[in-house]
């Protein structure tokens, strides 16, 4: 069984818990979630990441990634939560 997971919520077509089986990026996570709904705010996506006892909030602008700024595409870690408003 896969113990590491990440979560994707909000305006994606397949909300849920996904196994983190290999190196995976935020863009790949959107693909696994079957893309965005028509109401998604792609420039206001938030990634919540636990770091020790604190929660880090990372803002993701999908349009930046699409424009080729792949440095903006983030590798996922276990228990990451992506929220697409």
XYZ file of N, CA and C in Angstrom:
255
model
N 0.826 -1.211 0.000
C 0.000 0.000 0.000
C 0.858 1.258 0.000
N 0.367 2.263 -0.652
C 1.079 3.541 -0.722
C 0.710 4.355 0.515
N 1.710 4.753 1.276
C 1.408 5.502 2.496
C 1.476 7.005 2.265
N 2.243 7.438 1.258
C 2.341 8.870 1.007
C 1.240 9.301 0.052
N 0.563 10.379 0.441
C -0.554 10.866 -0.350
C -0.510 12.384 -0.433
N -1.227 12.911 -1.430
C -1.475 14.349 -1.497
C -2.951 14.520 -1.807
N -3.428 15.733 -1.655
C -4.854 16.002 -1.775
C -5.072 17.183 -2.704
N -6.126 17.119 -3.512
C -6.465 18.235 -4.392
C -7.959 18.514 -4.265
N -8.283 19.761 -3.973
C -9.657 20.170 -3.662
C -10.043 21.390 -4.479
N -11.326 21.614 -4.584
C -11.813 22.830 -5.227
C -12.241 22.593 -6.658
N -11.932 23.556 -7.515
C -12.446 23.574 -8.885
C -11.601 22.745 -9.854
N -11.468 21.448 -9.521
C -10.889 20.475 -10.449
C -11.956 19.412 -10.694
N -11.815 18.676 -11.777
C -12.859 17.718 -12.149
C -12.850 16.451 -11.310
N -11.722 16.135 -10.677
C -11.642 14.920 -9.856
C -10.966 15.239 -8.516
N -11.750 15.827 -7.616
C -11.280 16.155 -6.268
C -10.937 14.857 -5.540
N -9.911 14.905 -4.677
C -9.678 13.713 -3.871
C -8.281 13.548 -3.342
N -8.069 12.351 -2.817
C -6.795 11.932 -2.241
C -6.100 11.080 -3.310
N -4.830 11.384 -3.543
C -4.071 10.668 -4.573
C -2.782 10.112 -3.982
N -2.345 8.954 -4.462
C -1.070 8.403 -3.991
C 0.100 9.181 -4.582
N 1.107 9.375 -3.768
C 2.331 10.046 -4.215
C 3.362 8.949 -4.469
N 3.315 8.381 -5.672
C 4.109 7.191 -5.965
C 5.491 7.497 -6.507
N 5.652 8.662 -7.115
C 6.928 9.012 -7.727
C 7.064 10.515 -7.638
N 8.150 11.021 -8.185
C 8.304 12.472 -8.222
C 7.170 13.047 -9.059
N 6.404 13.919 -8.463
C 5.215 14.455 -9.108
C 5.195 15.962 -8.905
N 4.790 16.697 -9.940
C 4.702 18.149 -9.814
C 3.240 18.580 -9.719
N 3.054 19.848 -9.387
C 1.713 20.408 -9.283
C 0.967 20.263 -10.611
N 1.631 20.548 -11.724
C 0.966 20.448 -13.028
C 0.532 19.006 -13.300
N 1.370 18.053 -12.971
C 1.000 16.647 -13.145
C -0.195 16.292 -12.260
N -0.250 16.876 -11.070
C -1.388 16.644 -10.170
C -2.688 17.148 -10.797
N -2.628 18.302 -11.480
C -3.830 18.808 -12.146
C -4.257 17.850 -13.255
N -3.303 17.278 -13.950
C -3.627 16.314 -15.012
C -4.314 15.085 -14.413
N -3.802 14.589 -13.297
C -4.415 13.432 -12.649
C -5.819 13.753 -12.136
N -6.039 15.023 -11.791
C -7.363 15.456 -11.323
C -8.273 15.810 -12.503
N -7.858 15.440 -13.697
C -8.644 15.623 -14.930
C -8.877 17.084 -15.295
N -7.981 17.964 -14.850
C -8.066 19.366 -15.247
C -8.991 20.191 -14.362
N -9.172 21.420 -14.792
C -9.944 22.397 -14.033
C -11.394 22.443 -14.478
N -12.262 22.887 -13.587
C -13.634 23.191 -13.991
C -13.625 24.560 -14.669
N -14.733 24.923 -15.265
C -14.788 26.220 -15.954
C -14.737 27.398 -14.978
N -14.962 27.143 -13.698
C -14.991 28.227 -12.701
C -13.664 28.395 -11.961
N -12.677 27.594 -12.266
C -11.403 27.623 -11.526
C -10.697 28.970 -11.651
N -10.174 29.463 -10.524
C -9.317 30.660 -10.517
C -7.880 30.188 -10.575
N -7.350 30.047 -11.776
C -6.048 29.413 -11.967
C -4.877 30.263 -11.480
N -5.129 31.547 -11.211
C -4.044 32.400 -10.713
C -4.096 32.561 -9.202
N -4.975 31.809 -8.532
C -5.109 31.934 -7.070
C -5.005 30.579 -6.376
N -4.317 29.637 -7.012
C -4.188 28.291 -6.455
C -3.260 28.345 -5.248
N -3.602 27.573 -4.226
C -2.808 27.557 -2.993
C -2.364 26.125 -2.693
N -1.113 26.005 -2.294
C -0.570 24.721 -1.842
C -0.243 24.858 -0.359
N -0.847 24.001 0.462
C -0.538 23.959 1.890
C 0.443 22.821 2.123
N 1.531 23.119 2.815
C 2.563 22.115 3.082
C 2.970 22.180 4.546
N 2.933 21.025 5.208
C 3.391 20.952 6.603
C 4.913 20.979 6.629
N 5.452 21.833 7.481
C 6.890 21.860 7.715
C 7.104 21.869 9.221
N 7.388 20.688 9.757
C 7.490 20.568 11.208
C 6.126 20.822 11.825
N 6.080 21.776 12.762
C 4.812 22.100 13.414
C 4.073 23.237 12.734
N 4.628 23.749 11.638
C 4.005 24.887 10.977
C 3.434 24.480 9.622
N 2.592 25.320 9.102
C 1.987 25.098 7.792
C 2.495 26.186 6.865
N 3.093 25.802 5.759
C 3.578 26.759 4.771
C 2.510 26.918 3.697
N 2.290 28.152 3.261
C 1.329 28.432 2.206
C 2.106 28.901 0.983
N 1.925 28.190 -0.135
C 2.629 28.526 -1.373
C 1.575 28.892 -2.412
N 1.694 30.093 -2.978
C 0.747 30.514 -4.014
C 1.251 30.030 -5.361
N 0.339 29.519 -6.163
C 0.683 28.974 -7.471
C -0.130 29.709 -8.528
N 0.566 30.258 -9.520
C -0.099 30.915 -10.645
C 0.073 30.013 -11.858
N -0.986 29.312 -12.209
C -0.933 28.334 -13.293
C -0.526 28.981 -14.616
N -0.967 30.214 -14.847
C -0.633 30.872 -16.116
C 0.874 31.100 -16.243
N 1.558 31.352 -15.129
C 3.023 31.482 -15.162
C 3.669 30.173 -15.620
N 3.159 29.067 -15.109
C 3.714 27.758 -15.461
C 3.485 27.483 -16.945
N 2.282 27.789 -17.419
C 1.939 27.542 -18.815
C 2.803 28.390 -19.751
N 3.173 29.576 -19.305
C 4.000 30.460 -20.129
C 5.451 30.000 -20.182
N 5.749 28.868 -19.552
C 7.090 28.326 -19.653
C 7.980 28.604 -18.456
N 7.412 29.203 -17.419
C 8.196 29.451 -16.215
C 8.148 28.190 -15.354
N 8.784 27.128 -15.850
C 8.656 25.835 -15.188
C 9.288 25.813 -13.810
N 10.119 26.783 -13.509
C 10.632 26.904 -12.155
C 9.509 27.112 -11.160
N 8.369 27.562 -11.681
C 7.201 27.785 -10.828
C 6.433 26.491 -10.571
N 6.713 25.452 -11.362
C 6.059 24.157 -11.153
C 6.761 23.472 -9.982
N 6.014 23.140 -8.956
C 6.586 22.697 -7.679
C 6.456 21.186 -7.537
N 7.505 20.551 -7.036
C 7.426 19.124 -6.725
C 6.555 18.936 -5.492
N 5.671 17.955 -5.557
C 4.797 17.678 -4.416
C 5.520 16.851 -3.362
N 5.080 17.036 -2.131
C 5.575 16.240 -1.007
C 4.383 15.580 -0.325
N 4.663 14.576 0.487
C 3.598 13.847 1.189
C 2.747 14.815 2.008
N 1.448 14.593 1.981
C 0.451 15.366 2.731
C 0.234 16.783 2.230
N 0.786 17.130 1.057
C 0.486 18.431 0.477
C -1.013 18.507 0.162
N -1.555 19.707 0.290
C -2.955 19.949 -0.059
C -2.985 21.081 -1.076
N -3.557 20.803 -2.242
C -3.696 21.822 -3.275
C -5.161 22.243 -3.292
N -5.376 23.559 -3.239
C -6.737 24.080 -3.289
C -6.855 25.000 -4.499
N -7.807 24.683 -5.369
C -8.089 25.492 -6.550
C -9.424 26.215 -6.305
N -9.348 27.523 -6.046
C -10.593 28.257 -5.754
C -11.469 28.412 -6.995
